Structures are given as structure tokens and as C-alpha cells.
Amino acid sequence: MTPADPALRCGGVSHSYPVNGAPVRALTGVSLTVPRGAVTVLAGPSGSGKSTLLRILGCLDRPEEGSVEVEGVETTTLSTRRRRALRRARIGYVFQDPADNLLGYLTVAEHLALGARLRGAGGDPAALLEALGLGARAGHRPAQLSGGEQQRVALAFAAAGDPPVLLADEPSAQLDRAATGLVVGALRELAARGHAVLVTTHDPEVLAVADEVIELVDGVRRDAA
């Protein structure tokens, strides 16, 4: 892979869920690419398929149809074990609720050390913590942090070990305006460090810093509908 190649791409992704015994289509033929060094946003109203697509791109779920490539590797045909290994090494994933991203018994620095170790990387997490404004929180546990700090720690944890792809599902949904500004700054910083950042949101403050906005409406790309 060269720097010009997208870290993440999908083609013709479709997916449905059973509701009361009948399939309900969540995504229909969605294609996109996510470049390195940029913040790409998946926008759209609730129920538009944003989180479903993010889970598929993050190798948490498989699509019914379509292809998903991470760093040139087609993931939909991999075994469960190989998908898990690829996800651990190459994808950082941030869930909407900060509490779902962190382990209560680990300090901030220990989270980053764990993330790097899981990806087979070493190094001192201090530079990443400083870049995200968390240097003074290295010895704190999640319960000692504000919601905005927890979400920035979650982003740092996801970025530890430098996976090429960072996915974040509504990272500002539970935050006030001040905390949102800090998380937005963290997203831009992580993109500047070379990560391919893909975020689901309908928050105007997050949308304002996007390099590209891809809108989903009823599971379909708006510009492809």
C-alpha cells in the first residue's frame, strides 16, 4: 500500500435485519473510500444506517452483500479468527458511550500501553497523550475523568499502536459543547498524524471539520440515490 491508496474502502454493501420475522433493509449498495490523513464523516438522521455501516467497516459485522477492504485486504471472506486479528491490528474503534471503550481498573497510560501491545507496537504513549491534551491525566482512571476526557482517552486508546483506520460512532453525542470542541480537536490531530478517521455524526461542530461528508438516507448514499 502507498500513502495515496485509501486505508479503507467498501463497494456495494447491503445489509438487513430481521424485524418481527421479516427482513428490514438497513443499507443498500453503499460504496465509499476513506483516505489517510483526513476526517471523513458519515452523516444522516437516526435510522439512516450510519452505525450499521460503521460496524461492518470495523469488521464487527459482515454485510449480506458487497466488499470491504482494509489496507487492501478483503475482509468479508476472512475467517472469524483472521477478521479478529485484522481488526485488532489495523482498526481502532470508538463506541458512542465512553464507558463502553475503557476499562475501569486501568489508568490512561495503561490503556495506551495495552492498545500498543495488542497491536504489537511499543513506544512511549506520552507524545500521543500530550497531543490530545491528556498529559496531566496519564495516571488517572476513567472514573476520575470528565466525559470529554474519557472520550479523548477512548480515541487515544483506539489510536495506540498506530492502526491505519480509526472509526468513531457519534463520539460527541453525550458531550457538552466544550467537551465536543476538545473531541473535535482530537479527531483533527489524529488525522494529522496519518490515520484514516471515519466518524458517524449529525453534530454540526463535527461536520464543520470534516474533509468529506458522506450522507446516508434510508441506507442509501444520498449522492447515489
Short mmCIF file of the C-alpha atoms (twelve columns), coordinates in Angstrom:
data_MODEL
# 
_entry.id   MODEL 
# 
loop_
_atom_site.group_PDB 
_atom_site.id 
_atom_site.type_symbol 
_atom_site.label_atom_id 
_atom_site.label_alt_id 
_atom_site.label_comp_id 
_atom_site.label_asym_id 
_atom_site.label_seq_id 
_atom_site.Cartn_x 
_atom_site.Cartn_y 
_atom_site.Cartn_z 
_atom_site.pdbx_PDB_model_num 
ATOM 1   C CA . MET A 1   0.000   0.000   0.000  1 
ATOM 2   C CA . THR A 2   1.187   3.513   -0.802 1 
ATOM 3   C CA . PRO A 3   0.163   6.701   1.039  1 
ATOM 4   C CA . ALA A 4   -2.111  7.532   -1.911 1 
ATOM 5   C CA . ASP A 5   -4.119  4.315   -1.507 1 
ATOM 6   C CA . PRO A 6   -7.201  4.547   0.715  1 
ATOM 7   C CA . ALA A 7   -6.850  2.774   4.035  1 
ATOM 8   C CA . LEU A 8   -10.487 1.672   3.886  1 
ATOM 9   C CA . ARG A 9   -12.972 1.125   1.109  1 
ATOM 10  C CA . CYS A 10  -16.219 -0.706  0.525  1 
ATOM 11  C CA . GLY A 11  -18.280 -1.484  -2.538 1 
ATOM 12  C CA . GLY A 12  -21.953 -2.325  -2.929 1 
ATOM 13  C CA . VAL A 13  -22.531 -3.006  0.759  1 
ATOM 14  C CA . SER A 14  -26.085 -4.081  1.583  1 
ATOM 15  C CA . HIS A 15  -27.435 -5.371  4.871  1 
ATOM 16  C CA . SER A 16  -30.765 -6.066  6.549  1 
ATOM 17  C CA . TYR A 17  -32.051 -7.055  9.981  1 
ATOM 18  C CA . PRO A 18  -34.966 -9.305  10.883 1 
ATOM 19  C CA . VAL A 19  -37.850 -7.415  12.492 1 
ATOM 20  C CA . ASN A 20  -40.898 -9.442  13.548 1 
ATOM 21  C CA . GLY A 21  -39.739 -12.241 11.304 1 
ATOM 22  C CA . ALA A 22  -39.345 -10.075 8.203  1 
ATOM 23  C CA . PRO A 23  -36.119 -8.551  6.826  1 
ATOM 24  C CA . VAL A 24  -35.783 -4.763  7.054  1 
ATOM 25  C CA . ARG A 25  -33.141 -3.249  4.799  1 
ATOM 26  C CA . ALA A 26  -30.584 -1.099  6.679  1 
ATOM 27  C CA . LEU A 27  -28.099 -0.497  3.829  1 
ATOM 28  C CA . THR A 28  -28.432 -0.723  0.069  1 
ATOM 29  C CA . GLY A 29  -25.439 -0.756  -2.261 1 
ATOM 30  C CA . VAL A 30  -23.222 1.629   -0.307 1 
ATOM 31  C CA . SER A 31  -19.737 2.322   -1.684 1 
ATOM 32  C CA . LEU A 32  -17.105 4.672   -0.277 1 
ATOM 33  C CA . THR A 33  -13.402 5.201   0.274  1 
ATOM 34  C CA . VAL A 34  -11.707 6.638   3.359  1 
ATOM 35  C CA . PRO A 35  -8.322  8.293   2.720  1 
ATOM 36  C CA . ARG A 36  -5.429  8.505   5.131  1 
ATOM 37  C CA . GLY A 37  -4.756  11.761  6.915  1 
ATOM 38  C CA . ALA A 38  -8.337  13.036  6.717  1 
ATOM 39  C CA . VAL A 39  -11.564 13.145  8.708  1 
ATOM 40  C CA . THR A 40  -14.462 11.602  6.785  1 
ATOM 41  C CA . VAL A 41  -17.955 11.882  8.239  1 
ATOM 42  C CA . LEU A 42  -20.951 9.600   7.766  1 
ATOM 43  C CA . ALA A 43  -23.949 11.880  8.252  1 
ATOM 44  C CA . GLY A 44  -27.677 11.327  8.239  1 
ATOM 45  C CA . PRO A 45  -30.696 11.114  10.543 1 
ATOM 46  C CA . SER A 46  -31.180 8.400   13.140 1 
ATOM 47  C CA . GLY A 47  -32.016 5.123   11.435 1 
ATOM 48  C CA . SER A 48  -30.176 6.020   8.246  1 
ATOM 49  C CA . GLY A 49  -27.727 3.109   8.584  1 
ATOM 50  C CA . LYS A 50  -24.649 5.016   9.808  1 
ATOM 51  C CA . SER A 51  -23.859 2.789   12.784 1 
ATOM 52  C CA . THR A 52  -24.639 -0.383  10.840 1 
ATOM 53  C CA . LEU A 53  -22.174 0.618   8.129  1 
ATOM 54  C CA . LEU A 54  -19.530 1.572   10.684 1 
ATOM 55  C CA . ARG A 55  -19.797 -1.833  12.380 1 
ATOM 56  C CA . ILE A 56  -19.416 -3.554  9.006  1 
ATOM 57  C CA . LEU A 57  -16.403 -1.426  8.072  1 
ATOM 58  C CA . GLY A 58  -14.916 -2.156  11.507 1 
ATOM 59  C CA . CYS A 59  -15.214 -5.931  10.939 1 
ATOM 60  C CA . LEU A 60  -17.650 -6.270  13.829 1 
ATOM 61  C CA . ASP A 61  -20.419 -7.461  11.478 1 
ATOM 62  C CA . ARG A 62  -20.446 -8.976  7.989  1 
ATOM 63  C CA . PRO A 63  -22.523 -7.473  5.179  1 
ATOM 64  C CA . GLU A 64  -25.062 -9.559  3.346  1 
ATOM 65  C CA . GLU A 65  -23.642 -8.268  0.068  1 
ATOM 66  C CA . GLY A 66  -20.645 -6.261  -1.016 1 
ATOM 67  C CA . SER A 67  -16.931 -5.953  -0.321 1 
ATOM 68  C CA . VAL A 68  -14.904 -4.308  2.459  1 
ATOM 69  C CA . GLU A 69  -11.157 -3.737  2.136  1 
ATOM 70  C CA . VAL A 70  -8.845  -2.654  4.947  1 
ATOM 71  C CA . GLU A 71  -5.346  -1.798  3.707  1 
ATOM 72  C CA . GLY A 72  -6.084  -3.758  0.543  1 
ATOM 73  C CA . VAL A 73  -7.264  -6.879  2.402  1 
ATOM 74  C CA . GLU A 74  -10.757 -8.100  1.518  1 
ATOM 75  C CA . THR A 75  -12.292 -8.767  4.937  1 
ATOM 76  C CA . THR A 76  -15.656 -10.300 4.106  1 
ATOM 77  C CA . THR A 77  -14.151 -13.636 3.072  1 
ATOM 78  C CA . LEU A 78  -11.816 -13.993 6.061  1 
ATOM 79  C CA . SER A 79  -12.486 -16.473 8.839  1 
ATOM 80  C CA . THR A 80  -13.732 -15.143 12.164 1 
ATOM 81  C CA . ARG A 81  -10.276 -15.627 13.691 1 
ATOM 82  C CA . ARG A 82  -8.488  -13.773 10.886 1 
ATOM 83  C CA . ARG A 83  -11.041 -10.952 10.924 1 
ATOM 84  C CA . ARG A 84  -10.484 -10.552 14.660 1 
ATOM 85  C CA . ALA A 85  -6.720  -10.434 14.159 1 
ATOM 86  C CA . LEU A 86  -7.020  -7.864  11.385 1 
ATOM 87  C CA . ARG A 87  -9.398  -5.720  13.435 1 
ATOM 88  C CA . ARG A 88  -7.067  -5.758  16.412 1 
ATOM 89  C CA . ALA A 89  -4.003  -4.833  14.365 1 
ATOM 90  C CA . ARG A 90  -5.384  -2.320  11.872 1 
ATOM 91  C CA . ILE A 91  -8.609  -0.790  13.216 1 
ATOM 92  C CA . GLY A 92  -9.246  1.411   16.232 1 
ATOM 93  C CA . TYR A 93  -12.952 1.562   17.147 1 
ATOM 94  C CA . VAL A 94  -14.649 4.053   19.473 1 
ATOM 95  C CA . PHE A 95  -18.171 3.294   20.663 1 
ATOM 96  C CA . GLN A 96  -20.680 6.071   21.360 1 
ATOM 97  C CA . ASP A 97  -20.789 5.599   25.142 1 
ATOM 98  C CA . PRO A 98  -17.389 6.435   26.700 1 
ATOM 99  C CA . ALA A 99  -17.936 3.735   29.343 1 
ATOM 100 C CA . ASP A 100 -18.007 1.061   26.606 1 
ATOM 101 C CA . ASN A 101 -14.493 1.966   25.458 1 
ATOM 102 C CA . LEU A 102 -12.497 1.923   28.695 1 
ATOM 103 C CA . LEU A 103 -11.546 -0.470  31.490 1 
ATOM 104 C CA . GLY A 104 -12.262 0.990   34.905 1 
ATOM 105 C CA . TYR A 105 -9.206  -0.538  36.573 1 
ATOM 106 C CA . LEU A 106 -6.627  0.842   34.111 1 
ATOM 107 C CA . THR A 107 -5.078  4.303   34.134 1 
ATOM 108 C CA . VAL A 108 -4.962  6.419   30.982 1 
ATOM 109 C CA . ALA A 109 -1.314  5.490   30.373 1 
ATOM 110 C CA . GLU A 110 -2.080  1.798   30.958 1 
ATOM 111 C CA . HIS A 111 -4.855  1.938   28.356 1 
ATOM 112 C CA . LEU A 112 -2.432  3.261   25.767 1 
ATOM 113 C CA . ALA A 113 0.224   0.730   26.685 1 
ATOM 114 C CA . LEU A 114 -2.370  -2.056  26.346 1 
ATOM 115 C CA . GLY A 115 -3.534  -0.759  22.956 1 
ATOM 116 C CA . ALA A 116 0.019   -0.633  21.654 1 
ATOM 117 C CA . ARG A 117 0.769   -4.102  22.994 1 
ATOM 118 C CA . LEU A 118 -2.354  -5.590  21.367 1 
ATOM 119 C CA . ARG A 119 -1.108  -4.236  18.027 1 
ATOM 120 C CA . GLY A 120 2.418   -5.470  18.531 1 
ATOM 121 C CA . ALA A 121 3.812   -1.972  18.862 1 
ATOM 122 C CA . GLY A 122 5.940   -0.409  21.542 1 
ATOM 123 C CA . GLY A 123 6.862   3.149   22.299 1 
ATOM 124 C CA . ASP A 124 6.050   5.790   24.865 1 
ATOM 125 C CA . PRO A 125 2.394   6.958   24.855 1 
ATOM 126 C CA . ALA A 126 3.392   10.354  26.289 1 
ATOM 127 C CA . ALA A 127 3.516   12.088  22.882 1 
ATOM 128 C CA . LEU A 128 0.001   10.972  21.969 1 
ATOM 129 C CA . LEU A 129 -1.350  11.973  25.377 1 
ATOM 130 C CA . GLU A 130 0.217   15.413  25.083 1 
ATOM 131 C CA . ALA A 131 -1.112  15.847  21.549 1 
ATOM 132 C CA . LEU A 132 -4.647  15.159  22.784 1 
ATOM 133 C CA . GLY A 133 -4.298  17.383  25.852 1 
ATOM 134 C CA . LEU A 134 -4.212  14.450  28.269 1 
ATOM 135 C CA . GLY A 135 -0.643  14.614  29.535 1 
ATOM 136 C CA . ALA A 136 -1.743  15.586  33.040 1 
ATOM 137 C CA . ARG A 137 -4.230  12.691  33.161 1 
ATOM 138 C CA . ALA A 138 -1.833  9.804   32.473 1 
ATOM 139 C CA . GLY A 139 -2.179  8.379   35.982 1 
ATOM 140 C CA . HIS A 140 -5.973  8.776   36.230 1 
ATOM 141 C CA . ARG A 141 -8.597  6.047   35.894 1 
ATOM 142 C CA . PRO A 142 -11.837 6.565   33.904 1 
ATOM 143 C CA . ALA A 143 -13.946 7.402   36.984 1 
ATOM 144 C CA . GLN A 144 -11.625 10.344  37.667 1 
ATOM 145 C CA . LEU A 145 -12.180 11.869  34.213 1 
ATOM 146 C CA . SER A 146 -14.923 14.016  32.701 1 
ATOM 147 C CA . GLY A 147 -16.998 12.690  29.798 1 
ATOM 148 C CA . GLY A 148 -14.950 14.695  27.318 1 
ATOM 149 C CA . GLU A 149 -11.710 13.411  28.791 1 
ATOM 150 C CA . GLN A 150 -12.997 9.838   28.695 1 
ATOM 151 C CA . GLN A 151 -13.892 10.158  25.023 1 
ATOM 152 C CA . ARG A 152 -10.472 11.611  24.187 1 
ATOM 153 C CA . VAL A 153 -8.861  8.749   26.116 1 
ATOM 154 C CA . ALA A 154 -11.026 6.351   24.078 1 
ATOM 155 C CA . LEU A 155 -9.706  7.964   20.886 1 
ATOM 156 C CA . ALA A 156 -6.139  7.730   22.173 1 
ATOM 157 C CA . PHE A 157 -6.683  4.073   23.162 1 
ATOM 158 C CA . ALA A 158 -8.034  3.343   19.685 1 
ATOM 159 C CA . ALA A 159 -5.032  5.118   18.104 1 
ATOM 160 C CA . ALA A 160 -2.369  3.472   20.266 1 
ATOM 161 C CA . GLY A 161 -0.005  1.381   18.186 1 
ATOM 162 C CA . ASP A 162 -0.914  3.432   15.071 1 
ATOM 163 C CA . PRO A 163 -3.633  1.354   13.381 1 
ATOM 164 C CA . PRO A 164 -4.254  2.879   9.948  1 
ATOM 165 C CA . VAL A 165 -8.039  3.128   10.444 1 
ATOM 166 C CA . LEU A 166 -9.900  4.908   13.257 1 
ATOM 167 C CA . LEU A 167 -13.697 4.575   13.445 1 
ATOM 168 C CA . ALA A 168 -15.821 6.561   15.909 1 
ATOM 169 C CA . ASP A 169 -19.573 6.204   16.355 1 
ATOM 170 C CA . GLU A 170 -21.217 9.518   17.393 1 
ATOM 171 C CA . PRO A 171 -18.231 10.478  19.606 1 
ATOM 172 C CA . SER A 172 -19.803 13.768  20.719 1 
ATOM 173 C CA . ALA A 173 -23.349 12.505  21.297 1 
ATOM 174 C CA . GLN A 174 -23.151 12.554  25.103 1 
ATOM 175 C CA . LEU A 175 -20.912 15.596  25.497 1 
ATOM 176 C CA . ASP A 176 -21.497 19.293  26.137 1 
ATOM 177 C CA . ARG A 177 -20.239 21.937  23.735 1 
ATOM 178 C CA . ALA A 178 -16.905 22.493  25.483 1 
ATOM 179 C CA . ALA A 179 -16.132 18.772  25.600 1 
ATOM 180 C CA . THR A 180 -17.223 18.389  21.983 1 
ATOM 181 C CA . GLY A 181 -14.687 21.021  20.952 1 
ATOM 182 C CA . LEU A 182 -11.917 19.021  22.606 1 
ATOM 183 C CA . VAL A 183 -13.009 15.791  20.908 1 
ATOM 184 C CA . VAL A 184 -13.182 17.550  17.540 1 
ATOM 185 C CA . GLY A 185 -9.643  18.790  18.090 1 
ATOM 186 C CA . ALA A 186 -8.574  15.242  18.910 1 
ATOM 187 C CA . LEU A 187 -10.087 13.930  15.675 1 
ATOM 188 C CA . ARG A 188 -8.209  16.528  13.644 1 
ATOM 189 C CA . GLU A 189 -4.969  15.749  15.495 1 
ATOM 190 C CA . LEU A 190 -5.312  12.030  14.833 1 
ATOM 191 C CA . ALA A 191 -5.964  12.664  11.141 1 
ATOM 192 C CA . ALA A 192 -2.894  14.907  11.045 1 
ATOM 193 C CA . ARG A 193 -0.882  12.004  12.431 1 
ATOM 194 C CA . GLY A 194 -1.818  9.991   9.316  1 
ATOM 195 C CA . HIS A 195 -4.793  7.956   10.470 1 
ATOM 196 C CA . ALA A 196 -7.820  7.469   8.220  1 
ATOM 197 C CA . VAL A 197 -10.578 8.782   10.502 1 
ATOM 198 C CA . LEU A 198 -14.226 7.907   9.827  1 
ATOM 199 C CA . VAL A 199 -16.892 9.315   12.150 1 
ATOM 200 C CA . THR A 200 -20.666 8.961   12.288 1 
ATOM 201 C CA . THR A 201 -22.419 12.104  13.458 1 
ATOM 202 C CA . HIS A 202 -25.161 14.661  12.939 1 
ATOM 203 C CA . ASP A 203 -23.342 17.181  15.171 1 
ATOM 204 C CA . PRO A 204 -22.700 20.437  13.238 1 
ATOM 205 C CA . GLU A 205 -19.437 21.028  15.115 1 
ATOM 206 C CA . VAL A 206 -18.037 17.687  13.962 1 
ATOM 207 C CA . LEU A 207 -19.393 18.169  10.442 1 
ATOM 208 C CA . ALA A 208 -17.612 21.526  10.248 1 
ATOM 209 C CA . VAL A 209 -14.143 19.932  10.463 1 
ATOM 210 C CA . ALA A 210 -14.780 17.087  8.016  1 
ATOM 211 C CA . ASP A 211 -12.658 16.808  4.897  1 
ATOM 212 C CA . GLU A 212 -15.546 14.897  3.281  1 
ATOM 213 C CA . VAL A 213 -19.166 14.332  4.313  1 
ATOM 214 C CA . ILE A 214 -20.980 11.220  3.065  1 
ATOM 215 C CA . GLU A 215 -24.713 11.381  3.734  1 
ATOM 216 C CA . LEU A 216 -26.877 8.305   4.166  1 
ATOM 217 C CA . VAL A 217 -30.659 8.466   3.752  1 
ATOM 218 C CA . ASP A 218 -32.639 5.281   4.421  1 
ATOM 219 C CA . GLY A 219 -29.477 3.222   3.978  1 
ATOM 220 C CA . VAL A 220 -28.507 4.711   0.617  1 
ATOM 221 C CA . ARG A 221 -25.780 7.229   -0.213 1 
ATOM 222 C CA . ARG A 222 -27.638 10.438  -0.997 1 
ATOM 223 C CA . ASP A 223 -25.416 11.277  -3.960 1 
ATOM 224 C CA . ALA A 224 -26.052 7.782   -5.345 1 
ATOM 225 C CA . ALA A 225 -29.801 7.680   -4.738 1 
# 
